[in-house]
Amino acid sequence: MATRTLKTSILSLGRIHCHIYGVNVRNPLNRATYATALSINTSSQNKGFPDRGNRGPFNRRSRREAGDPRTDRMPVEQDWTAVYPTATPFRQGSVPLPVRMGFPVKKGVPPEKKGNLELIKIPNFLHLTPLAIKKHCEALKPFCTEWPSALDTGAKCDEHFPVKVESKDYVSAGTSLRNPSARIVHLRVSFCVNYDYAMYLLTVLYHESWKMEAWESEKTVADMEEYSWEDSPSQKNIMSTLVRMQVEGEGEAVREELLGRPEVQEYRDSVTRLKNEGESESSMHQYRDAVKKLLNL
Amino acid sequence: MALHRLSFRLRQTVAQVRPLHGSGCGQQQEAVGMELETRPETLSIFRTQENDPACQSEQHLGQYYTVPPSHFHTVFPHGLPPRYQQQVKTFNEGCVMVRQPALELISHLKRADYSKPTMRYLLYGVKGSGKTMSLCHTVHYCSTQGWLVLHIPDAHLWVKNCKELLPSSYHASRFDQPIQASNWLRNFRTTNEHFLSKIKLRQRYVWTKRESTEEGRPLGELVDMGVSRVKSSSDVVGAVLKELRLQAGGTEGGFRLAVAVDGVNGLWGRTTLKKEDKSPVAPEELTLVHNLRKMINNDWCGGAVIATLSQTGSLYAPSSAYLPQELLGEEGFDSMDPFVPVPVSLYSEKEFMYIFLYIFYFKGFSFAIEYKTKTHKQ
């Protein structure tokens, strides 16, 4: 008995979920629905009356069946720029190539393109075929001016425009936009044109660079391009250590004498190398030997 | 390399290992301490009987020596790496391999002149190369030679994960870490029990309006006070360090002081602690770090500073960094300079073979026999 009631309830559920051709009983406001593959019914009459057409327990709203992929209908001479006019994710039904991507599990092959998330995730350049770029150029042409006809050889360009500035931009997929190599800009000057003027300019620049501005005296240790051992904490440390290690006296003369010793020079070189060149095993070894010699180990 | 020779040696070992008497093992102890196994040392290629670090030399390179169980608790209450502690618990003995960096350090310590300013030694190497174990070996040497050992097991523990930060009563802008300080004092007390009554304080320390420690009192009293009164433990640590610094290498009743700091690069750099207004705490604003930095300077004499760098546990350091300047930073390097860097390399082939013999074959085999005997008895 319990089973019978269960059955009837299931059937009644089925009734509620049943789909009449073209119209969903659960959609009393008759909003736009999907048509089935079979036929499109003139829906207005049948609205209120659930027909037993597509009956069955748990019959969901039947979906429209997927058609053939577009690739089946693509001629060889088609206009690819119409298929991929802009940057769009990979659509396996629109790309007529048997592409495979992914890890071959269990000695198999990489998975095919159908349902392949990896192909969708990566950036693609399907919208930038040579033909597409040609079209872009054609579209940009009205906005460009003609190249001056007089500058037809490289030599003439160099003659009129001797100073060339070359900068590079880098594109990569990563966590940061920045690429330190992009900061390097090359400025090229060719001397074959007006040599005298060029020399005059360089002389002026040279002399100007020697002038010390007032604000330059505010340069701090952090601004220095290179490490200099004089007046560094390293020098102070080693001097105080050595002075304490010596038994006799203090004062400038002792300091000068200590600074002149070859071990101290070696130590100075090793520290400068460490700081300027960065660390490596060999520079560390050099530092080690210098310290050992200096402190009589 | 010599795997066929290895198998030959193993066959010899099999013939010589006897099954152990199960009752002799007793129960596994909870703590790191263990009983000494009275196993005949028939296989001696990877073991040496020379258990005193002072007498070890190049001929013992690669071999394991056993730390006597009586020393274990006192010398290493907190210094050993956790994996090694597990190993000790499993194998019921503490065996340390004699390796080149430790031997080099010990030879420096033997030959150094202790009337000159303190030498700083820095162990550096890639992750897992054995810096902490080399440090522990050196600490064992110092301990057997009667030095006073100040072992800070991991300086990074003082700059991160600190639940309680109290503003210091002694200095307005600094912060105290009571829990860390009292833990460290407790372990210091365990290690240096015999020194605590001998060293007398050289000045009077006032803690509160009613409490003070007078001049001439033994150091032990100060340490006990720090352990019991947790609030002022950071200042007690500072006072202890200052006293030791002043008195090390002194002519009357002088002792030698070994400052062993693991993860010394934690003292410079950044912390993950925040003040109440969410601004970050700089390391020099912590009392413990401030005082420890003073110990690492070479303005005192009569001892040595042995430090290791550590990337594991460090803050804001890239995982591939292992060279001194990378981990210490500019400030740290300038403070430690001049120091003797001691490189620690990964295992050589010979060392690896000895480990294999020790752990996988000898220990594994006899451990299996032990287990079998135990279960058989049951």
XYZ file of C-alpha atoms in Angstrom:
675
model
C 0.000 0.000 0.000
C 2.730 2.310 0.784
C 4.354 1.494 -2.478
C 1.161 2.260 -4.333
C 0.894 5.676 -2.813
C 4.511 6.236 -3.649
C 3.885 5.284 -7.233
C 0.929 7.547 -7.584
C 2.860 10.409 -6.102
C 5.692 9.802 -8.527
C 3.229 9.746 -11.370
C 1.711 12.950 -10.239
C 5.140 14.483 -10.080
C 5.699 13.245 -13.539
C 2.591 14.947 -14.639
C 3.730 18.229 -13.277
C 7.027 17.963 -14.994
C 5.714 16.797 -18.290
C 6.384 18.868 -21.253
C 3.893 19.576 -23.917
C 5.261 20.203 -27.276
C 6.717 23.619 -27.079
C 5.113 24.764 -23.874
C 6.169 24.262 -20.325
C 3.324 23.652 -17.976
C 5.369 25.169 -15.207
C 5.593 28.395 -17.067
C 2.168 29.958 -16.783
C 3.317 33.354 -17.969
C 4.309 31.800 -21.253
C 7.734 33.220 -21.338
C 9.988 32.215 -24.179
C 10.898 28.590 -23.960
C 12.923 26.225 -25.985
C 11.201 24.453 -28.754
C 11.727 20.765 -28.984
C 13.203 19.136 -31.958
C 9.898 17.663 -32.943
C 7.587 20.566 -33.601
C 6.591 23.981 -32.489
C 3.046 23.934 -31.304
C 0.670 26.882 -31.531
C 0.890 27.125 -27.876
C -1.962 29.338 -26.672
C -4.673 26.677 -26.532
C -2.668 24.074 -24.782
C -1.372 26.261 -22.088
C -3.467 25.220 -19.212
C -3.875 21.605 -20.159
C -1.029 19.316 -19.580
C -0.927 16.918 -22.461
C 0.560 13.542 -21.908
C 2.888 13.950 -24.805
C 6.343 13.572 -23.410
C 5.320 11.695 -20.347
C 7.591 9.721 -18.167
C 8.760 9.876 -14.629
C 11.239 12.653 -14.033
C 11.020 13.924 -17.548
C 12.809 17.173 -17.407
C 12.276 19.914 -19.810
C 13.749 18.323 -22.878
C 16.633 20.255 -24.218
C 17.145 21.127 -27.768
C 19.598 18.769 -29.306
C 22.918 20.116 -30.260
C 23.431 20.442 -33.943
C 26.493 19.599 -35.959
C 29.537 21.619 -35.126
C 30.254 24.503 -37.410
C 33.461 22.819 -38.523
C 31.484 20.349 -40.583
C 30.104 23.140 -42.667
C 33.292 25.097 -43.202
C 34.555 25.375 -46.756
C 38.287 25.541 -47.279
C 38.168 29.018 -48.827
C 36.118 30.527 -46.044
C 36.767 33.898 -44.499
C 38.520 33.017 -41.257
C 38.309 36.586 -40.014
C 34.562 36.149 -39.813
C 34.916 33.085 -37.619
C 37.346 34.788 -35.205
C 37.029 38.553 -35.644
C 38.225 39.379 -32.139
C 40.046 37.747 -29.323
C 37.729 35.019 -28.095
C 38.294 31.853 -26.136
C 38.869 28.685 -28.063
C 35.658 27.139 -29.359
C 36.139 23.570 -30.371
C 33.185 23.622 -32.692
C 34.592 26.561 -34.639
C 38.196 25.519 -35.085
C 38.503 22.868 -37.778
C 41.862 21.576 -36.547
C 42.360 18.206 -34.814
C 44.189 19.830 -31.888
C 45.082 17.818 -28.814
C 46.308 19.182 -25.506
C 46.942 17.818 -22.065
C 48.812 15.130 -20.237
C 48.612 11.653 -21.788
C 47.238 9.583 -18.926
C 48.299 5.933 -18.734
C 50.464 5.995 -21.813
C 47.612 7.305 -23.856
C 47.424 10.363 -26.037
C 46.709 13.952 -25.111
C 42.971 14.483 -24.833
C 41.069 15.766 -27.848
C 39.702 19.243 -28.213
C 36.116 18.329 -27.398
C 35.429 19.393 -23.826
C 39.083 20.324 -23.306
C 39.394 22.991 -20.636
C 43.121 23.401 -21.167
C 42.626 24.681 -24.676
C 40.075 27.169 -23.450
C 42.297 28.448 -20.658
C 45.317 29.371 -22.720
C 45.468 32.533 -24.813
C 45.081 31.999 -28.544
C 45.922 34.156 -31.533
C 43.324 32.785 -33.896
C 42.075 36.318 -34.471
C 45.500 37.489 -35.685
C 46.124 35.537 -38.866
C 48.120 37.365 -41.549
C 44.945 38.081 -43.430
C 43.370 39.602 -40.363
C 46.402 41.790 -39.823
C 46.285 42.869 -43.434
C 42.703 43.903 -42.904
C 43.721 45.838 -39.796
C 46.400 47.632 -41.810
C 43.934 48.470 -44.528
C 41.602 49.884 -41.951
C 44.376 51.976 -40.391
C 45.652 53.319 -43.708
C 43.325 56.354 -43.914
C 44.810 57.598 -40.689
C 48.415 57.341 -41.835
C 50.434 59.750 -43.906
C 52.736 58.765 -46.701
C 56.350 57.934 -46.064
C 58.376 60.878 -47.379
C 59.460 59.849 -50.861
C 62.813 61.588 -50.547
C 63.915 59.233 -47.759
C 64.138 56.169 -49.870
C 67.527 54.861 -48.790
C 68.914 54.061 -45.379
C 71.808 56.410 -45.935
C 69.523 59.359 -46.480
C 67.635 58.515 -43.259
C 70.904 58.453 -41.316
C 71.927 61.749 -42.855
C 68.832 63.623 -41.832
C 68.127 61.856 -38.592
C 71.429 60.951 -37.031
C 70.130 60.391 -33.543
C 68.207 57.176 -33.085
C 66.439 56.126 -29.898
C 65.658 52.454 -29.534
C 63.460 51.140 -26.751
C 62.186 47.620 -26.201
C 58.926 46.406 -24.738
C 58.530 42.940 -23.330
C 55.416 40.829 -23.042
C 55.225 37.778 -20.894
C 52.687 35.851 -18.901
C 53.585 36.164 -15.291
C 52.802 37.720 -11.990
C 54.355 41.064 -12.780
C 53.975 43.519 -15.611
C 57.473 44.768 -15.241
C 60.565 43.547 -16.990
C 63.827 45.158 -15.910
C 65.282 44.829 -19.412
C 62.629 47.212 -20.643
C 64.342 50.024 -18.794
C 67.312 49.972 -21.142
C 67.016 52.492 -23.938
C 69.648 52.771 -26.628
C 70.507 56.164 -28.037
C 72.641 56.009 -31.146
C 74.454 58.970 -32.569
C 76.313 58.755 -35.817
C 79.228 61.078 -36.190
C 79.401 61.402 -39.923
C 77.178 64.433 -39.932
C 78.390 67.718 -38.561
C 81.273 66.319 -36.614
C 82.229 69.694 -35.210
C 78.845 70.359 -33.756
C 78.747 66.906 -32.214
C 82.168 67.415 -30.634
C 81.114 70.802 -29.331
C 78.038 69.254 -27.709
C 80.004 66.468 -26.107
C 82.610 68.891 -24.746
C 79.911 71.013 -23.203
C 78.275 67.978 -21.643
C 81.601 66.786 -20.291
C 82.336 70.054 -18.577
C 78.842 70.389 -17.292
C 79.014 66.975 -15.713
C 81.946 68.016 -13.602
C 80.029 70.843 -11.988
C 78.811 69.946 -8.544
C 75.373 71.098 -7.686
C 74.437 71.954 -4.159
C 72.013 69.106 -3.856
C 74.622 66.530 -4.859
C 76.291 66.806 -1.503
C 73.178 65.275 0.004
C 74.015 61.939 -1.607
C 73.645 59.162 0.932
C 75.181 55.720 1.146
C 72.035 54.234 -0.306
C 72.432 56.357 -3.453
C 75.964 55.222 -4.164
C 76.335 53.169 -7.313
C 79.187 51.117 -5.925
C 80.279 50.008 -2.514
C 83.305 51.810 -1.192
C 85.078 50.351 1.773
C 86.353 53.619 3.178
C 84.128 54.915 5.945
C 81.956 51.853 5.782
C 80.789 49.959 8.850
C 83.030 47.106 7.737
C 86.105 49.274 7.938
C 85.092 50.641 11.316
C 84.502 47.147 12.678
C 87.761 45.721 11.522
C 89.716 48.749 12.663
C 88.268 48.621 16.148
C 88.859 44.871 16.320
C 92.448 45.166 15.225
C 93.137 48.069 17.534
C 91.843 46.059 20.434
C 93.902 43.089 19.401
C 97.076 45.142 19.330
C 98.683 45.661 22.651
C 100.413 48.980 21.951
C 98.774 52.309 21.670
C 96.091 54.050 19.780
C 95.838 57.014 17.526
C 96.066 57.945 13.914
C 99.516 56.517 13.299
C 98.440 53.066 14.425
C 95.372 53.251 12.224
C 97.394 54.239 9.213
C 99.828 51.448 9.813
C 97.046 48.923 10.146
C 95.410 50.118 6.977
C 98.641 49.702 5.113
C 99.040 46.030 5.979
C 98.581 43.562 3.129
C 96.102 41.438 5.066
C 93.897 44.444 5.593
C 94.124 45.247 1.887
C 93.129 41.703 1.066
C 90.223 41.916 3.461
C 89.153 45.176 1.917
C 89.227 43.667 -1.559
C 87.220 40.654 -0.524
C 84.509 42.722 1.157
C 84.299 45.084 -1.806
C 84.000 42.119 -4.123
C 81.270 40.597 -1.987
C 79.243 43.748 -1.912
C 79.701 44.870 -5.494
C 79.633 41.609 -7.351
C 77.160 39.837 -5.140
C 77.741 36.618 -3.367
C 78.990 33.364 -4.660
C 80.909 30.428 -3.264
C 84.215 31.737 -4.561
C 83.798 35.247 -3.178
C 82.756 33.730 0.157
C 85.889 31.593 0.173
C 88.015 34.620 -0.594
C 86.417 36.505 2.287
C 86.973 33.514 4.549
C 90.665 33.302 3.744
C 91.098 37.028 4.188
C 89.430 37.028 7.613
C 91.381 34.016 8.767
C 94.658 35.601 7.761
C 93.749 38.893 9.323
C 92.668 37.478 12.637
C 95.541 35.005 12.799
C 93.549 31.852 12.744
C 80.453 3.401 -6.088
C 81.148 0.430 -3.894
C 77.791 -1.206 -3.631
C 79.184 -4.673 -4.087
C 81.622 -4.009 -1.289
C 78.728 -2.747 0.784
C 76.801 -5.974 0.375
C 79.861 -7.945 1.406
C 80.167 -5.917 4.569
C 76.491 -6.350 5.255
C 76.826 -10.097 5.065
C 79.524 -9.912 7.701
C 77.252 -7.832 9.889
C 74.421 -10.331 9.638
C 76.657 -13.052 10.978
C 77.697 -10.951 13.931
C 74.522 -9.305 15.210
C 72.972 -11.179 18.087
C 69.312 -11.074 18.981
C 68.772 -8.729 21.861
C 67.275 -9.653 25.153
C 63.843 -8.091 25.155
C 63.662 -7.382 28.872
C 66.774 -5.290 28.781
C 65.101 -2.669 26.613
C 62.545 -1.850 29.210
C 59.944 0.686 28.352
C 60.384 3.510 25.942
C 60.776 6.706 27.856
C 58.701 9.716 27.071
C 61.465 12.244 27.111
C 64.496 12.414 24.924
C 66.661 10.567 27.471
C 67.396 6.952 26.784
C 69.234 3.951 28.139
C 72.559 2.993 26.834
C 72.351 -0.232 24.873
C 74.915 -2.769 25.882
C 75.345 -4.061 22.387
C 78.698 -5.354 21.323
C 80.199 -2.896 18.893
C 81.250 -5.444 16.376
C 80.637 -3.235 13.418
C 82.961 -0.299 13.790
C 83.514 1.108 10.346
C 80.848 3.724 10.790
C 81.064 4.067 14.526
C 83.827 5.398 16.646
C 84.432 4.846 20.325
C 85.817 8.351 20.650
C 82.897 10.036 22.371
C 84.781 13.108 23.449
C 84.610 15.802 20.783
C 87.921 17.241 21.885
C 89.744 14.079 20.843
C 88.062 13.604 17.512
C 90.089 14.258 14.425
C 90.189 13.764 10.671
C 90.465 10.020 10.962
C 86.996 9.940 12.505
C 85.384 11.788 9.621
C 82.081 10.218 8.633
C 81.849 8.047 11.699
C 79.155 8.212 14.321
C 79.953 8.917 17.923
C 77.471 8.458 20.731
C 76.552 11.325 22.981
C 76.595 9.892 26.500
C 73.030 9.747 27.814
C 73.950 11.684 30.928
C 74.896 14.640 28.745
C 71.841 14.542 26.620
C 69.368 16.143 28.923
C 71.694 18.771 30.203
C 73.510 19.834 27.062
C 70.575 19.674 24.648
C 67.339 20.527 26.440
C 66.188 22.549 23.490
C 68.818 22.662 20.816
C 68.294 19.643 18.626
C 66.320 19.634 15.379
C 62.908 17.949 15.848
C 63.589 15.157 13.375
C 66.769 14.258 15.154
C 64.922 14.153 18.463
C 62.486 11.689 16.922
C 65.377 9.616 15.701
C 66.917 9.566 19.148
C 63.635 8.458 20.664
C 63.268 5.693 18.077
C 66.780 4.362 18.275
C 67.236 4.903 21.984
C 70.576 6.553 21.539
C 71.955 9.827 20.286
C 74.568 9.363 17.628
C 76.137 12.292 15.854
C 78.221 12.040 12.736
C 81.645 13.620 12.838
C 81.820 15.969 9.877
C 84.257 18.439 8.473
C 82.565 21.770 9.424
C 82.254 20.799 13.081
C 85.838 19.566 13.205
C 87.022 22.804 11.656
C 85.082 24.860 14.181
C 86.380 22.819 17.075
C 89.960 23.195 15.893
C 89.485 26.982 15.664
C 88.060 27.030 19.156
C 90.996 25.024 20.454
C 93.551 27.360 18.973
C 91.900 30.706 19.528
C 93.318 33.348 21.816
C 90.692 34.222 24.368
C 92.222 37.472 25.456
C 91.446 38.965 22.063
C 88.006 40.207 20.984
C 85.470 37.460 20.380
C 85.609 35.515 17.152
C 82.359 35.035 15.311
C 81.838 31.888 13.278
C 78.962 31.506 10.883
C 77.803 28.163 9.541
C 76.061 28.476 6.206
C 74.834 25.999 3.631
C 71.820 24.847 1.707
C 68.741 23.495 3.421
C 69.228 20.232 5.198
C 72.993 20.215 4.905
C 73.581 19.781 8.633
C 74.196 23.239 10.038
C 72.171 22.744 13.213
C 73.743 19.353 13.865
C 77.236 20.812 13.387
C 76.312 23.542 15.835
C 75.117 20.944 18.336
C 78.325 18.993 17.927
C 80.309 22.150 18.684
C 78.076 22.915 21.649
C 78.757 19.431 22.974
C 82.476 20.111 22.673
C 82.159 23.390 24.536
C 80.125 21.695 27.220
C 82.631 18.893 27.736
C 85.384 21.481 27.999
C 83.565 23.198 30.823
C 82.438 26.286 28.956
C 79.245 28.094 29.773
C 76.918 27.548 26.861
C 74.328 30.099 25.852
C 72.293 28.213 23.284
C 69.491 29.983 21.493
C 67.806 27.176 19.558
C 66.109 29.339 16.969
C 66.280 33.104 16.912
C 63.290 33.145 14.559
C 61.077 31.976 17.407
C 61.597 35.339 19.024
C 60.422 37.364 16.038
C 57.242 35.554 15.101
C 54.149 33.910 16.578
C 54.361 35.737 19.835
C 51.004 35.874 21.522
C 51.941 38.248 24.291
C 53.887 41.409 23.729
C 54.227 43.577 26.779
C 55.617 47.074 26.646
C 58.935 47.049 28.402
C 59.149 48.652 31.803
C 62.835 49.343 31.421
C 62.766 51.112 28.101
C 59.690 52.876 26.873
C 59.791 52.030 23.196
C 60.690 48.341 23.540
C 58.576 45.238 23.903
C 58.964 42.258 26.176
C 58.176 38.667 25.360
C 57.567 36.996 28.704
C 56.765 33.459 27.553
C 59.723 33.101 25.233
C 62.082 34.614 27.779
C 60.990 32.398 30.662
C 61.165 29.248 28.492
C 64.645 30.117 27.451
C 65.709 30.849 31.041
C 64.411 27.477 32.142
C 66.461 25.679 29.538
C 69.493 27.832 30.279
C 69.205 26.824 33.888
C 69.139 23.129 32.965
C 72.233 23.434 30.816
C 74.394 25.482 33.117
C 73.355 24.302 36.546
C 76.863 24.116 37.861
C 77.734 27.703 36.923
C 74.755 29.303 38.538
C 76.080 29.252 42.057
C 79.627 30.154 41.095
C 79.001 33.351 39.177
C 78.247 36.358 41.319
C 76.486 39.463 40.112
C 78.518 42.608 39.728
C 75.758 45.129 40.166
C 72.439 45.571 41.780
C 69.306 45.037 39.722
C 66.042 46.652 40.752
C 62.914 45.020 39.418
C 60.097 46.761 41.206
C 59.822 49.139 44.121
C 60.090 46.266 46.541
C 62.150 43.769 44.666
C 65.750 43.875 43.737
C 68.671 41.558 43.396
C 71.737 42.687 45.243
C 75.291 42.738 44.106
C 77.217 39.607 44.924
C 74.221 37.301 44.809
C 74.653 34.163 42.726
C 73.446 34.154 39.156
C 71.138 31.256 39.966
C 68.990 33.527 42.080
C 68.522 35.903 39.180
C 67.588 33.086 36.834
C 65.128 31.581 39.301
C 63.524 34.968 39.681
C 63.176 35.276 35.945
C 61.560 31.860 35.650
C 59.097 32.491 38.440
C 58.234 36.102 37.711
C 57.370 35.826 34.085
C 56.587 39.483 33.620
C 60.140 40.640 34.107
C 61.781 37.608 32.481
C 62.910 39.534 29.382
C 64.774 42.046 31.504
C 66.268 39.177 33.504
C 67.555 37.714 30.255
C 69.129 41.058 29.456
C 70.753 41.197 32.880
C 72.049 37.625 32.617
C 73.575 38.309 29.215
C 75.200 41.471 30.466
C 76.716 39.769 33.489
C 78.046 36.916 31.417
C 79.521 39.308 28.917
C 81.318 41.238 31.617
C 82.614 38.215 33.444
C 83.610 35.843 30.684
C 87.319 35.414 30.351
C 87.934 37.246 33.577
C 91.103 36.441 35.417
C 89.559 35.324 38.730
C 87.216 32.389 38.361
C 86.970 33.083 34.687
C 85.005 30.853 32.425
C 84.677 30.666 28.692
C 81.419 31.623 27.136
C 80.003 30.036 24.019
C 77.122 31.887 22.415
C 75.427 29.484 20.020
C 72.652 31.040 17.974
C 70.691 29.053 15.433
C 68.974 31.048 12.733
C 70.916 34.207 13.532
C 69.514 35.901 10.455
C 66.258 36.298 12.331
C 67.802 39.049 14.440
C 67.942 41.425 11.502
C 65.242 41.856 8.947
C 61.547 41.941 9.684
C 59.225 40.450 12.233
C 55.633 39.367 11.864
C 54.639 40.953 15.141
C 52.373 43.947 15.239
C 51.821 46.636 17.768
C 48.382 47.557 18.943
C 47.945 50.087 16.183
C 48.752 47.350 13.649
C 52.088 48.842 12.710
C 54.916 46.318 12.382
C 57.431 45.809 15.161
C 61.058 46.180 14.140
C 63.416 43.567 15.598
C 65.418 46.135 17.562
C 62.249 47.093 19.406
C 62.185 43.683 21.066
C 64.143 43.473 24.306
C 65.327 39.928 23.718
C 66.608 40.689 20.226
C 68.231 43.917 21.372
C 70.150 42.145 24.106
C 71.144 39.221 21.932
C 72.528 41.550 19.307
C 74.780 43.027 21.961
C 76.093 39.543 22.700
C 76.950 38.985 19.078
C 79.146 42.069 18.913
C 82.779 41.433 19.430
C 83.304 44.047 22.103
C 83.768 41.406 24.796
C 86.359 38.667 25.076
C 86.788 35.265 26.575
C 84.551 33.202 24.381
C 83.186 32.617 20.923
C 80.015 33.244 18.988
C 78.936 30.330 16.818
C 75.936 31.014 14.660
C 74.090 29.327 11.852
C 71.972 30.779 9.131
C 68.610 29.258 8.517
C 66.201 29.811 5.687
C 63.560 27.422 7.062
C 61.600 29.374 9.572
C 62.908 32.676 8.325
C 60.599 35.489 7.397
C 60.389 37.094 3.996
C 63.445 35.298 2.678
C 63.285 33.470 -0.668
C 63.517 29.736 -0.363
C 66.601 29.450 -2.540
C 68.650 31.833 -0.395
C 71.454 30.322 1.634
C 74.522 32.563 1.295
C 75.329 34.840 4.246
C 74.635 38.193 2.680
C 71.336 37.040 1.192
C 69.980 35.903 4.530
C 71.629 38.396 6.875
C 70.923 41.442 4.779
C 73.181 44.477 4.784
C 72.570 45.381 8.393
C 73.204 41.876 9.632
C 76.340 41.461 7.578
C 77.761 44.730 8.820
C 77.038 43.735 12.406
C 78.601 40.301 12.070
C 81.576 41.509 10.052
C 84.348 40.331 10.463
C 83.315 36.732 10.901
C 84.631 33.399 9.717
C 82.131 31.775 7.374
C 82.158 27.978 7.606
C 80.460 26.268 4.671
C 78.452 23.130 5.379
C 77.954 20.895 2.393
C 75.551 18.065 1.707
C 76.583 14.487 2.426
C 79.504 13.053 0.523
C 79.361 9.508 -0.829
C 81.277 8.111 2.093
C 79.052 9.840 4.641
C 75.960 8.665 2.842
C 77.179 5.081 2.918
C 77.764 5.283 6.643
C 74.293 6.678 7.172
C 72.881 3.844 5.153
C 74.724 1.353 7.270
C 73.687 3.016 10.469
C 70.029 3.670 9.887
C 68.742 1.330 7.303
C 70.796 -1.699 7.859
C 72.243 -1.856 11.323
C 69.563 0.007 13.196
C 66.712 -1.267 11.082
C 67.809 -4.868 11.396
C 68.453 -4.830 15.106
C 65.331 -2.793 15.677
C 63.341 -5.446 13.844
C 64.913 -8.153 15.965
C 64.135 -6.189 19.096
C 60.545 -5.783 18.063
C 60.233 -9.436 17.229
C 61.687 -10.453 20.566
C 59.275 -8.175 22.362
C 56.222 -9.459 20.552
C 57.447 -13.033 20.946
C 57.680 -12.564 24.708
C 54.135 -11.316 24.737
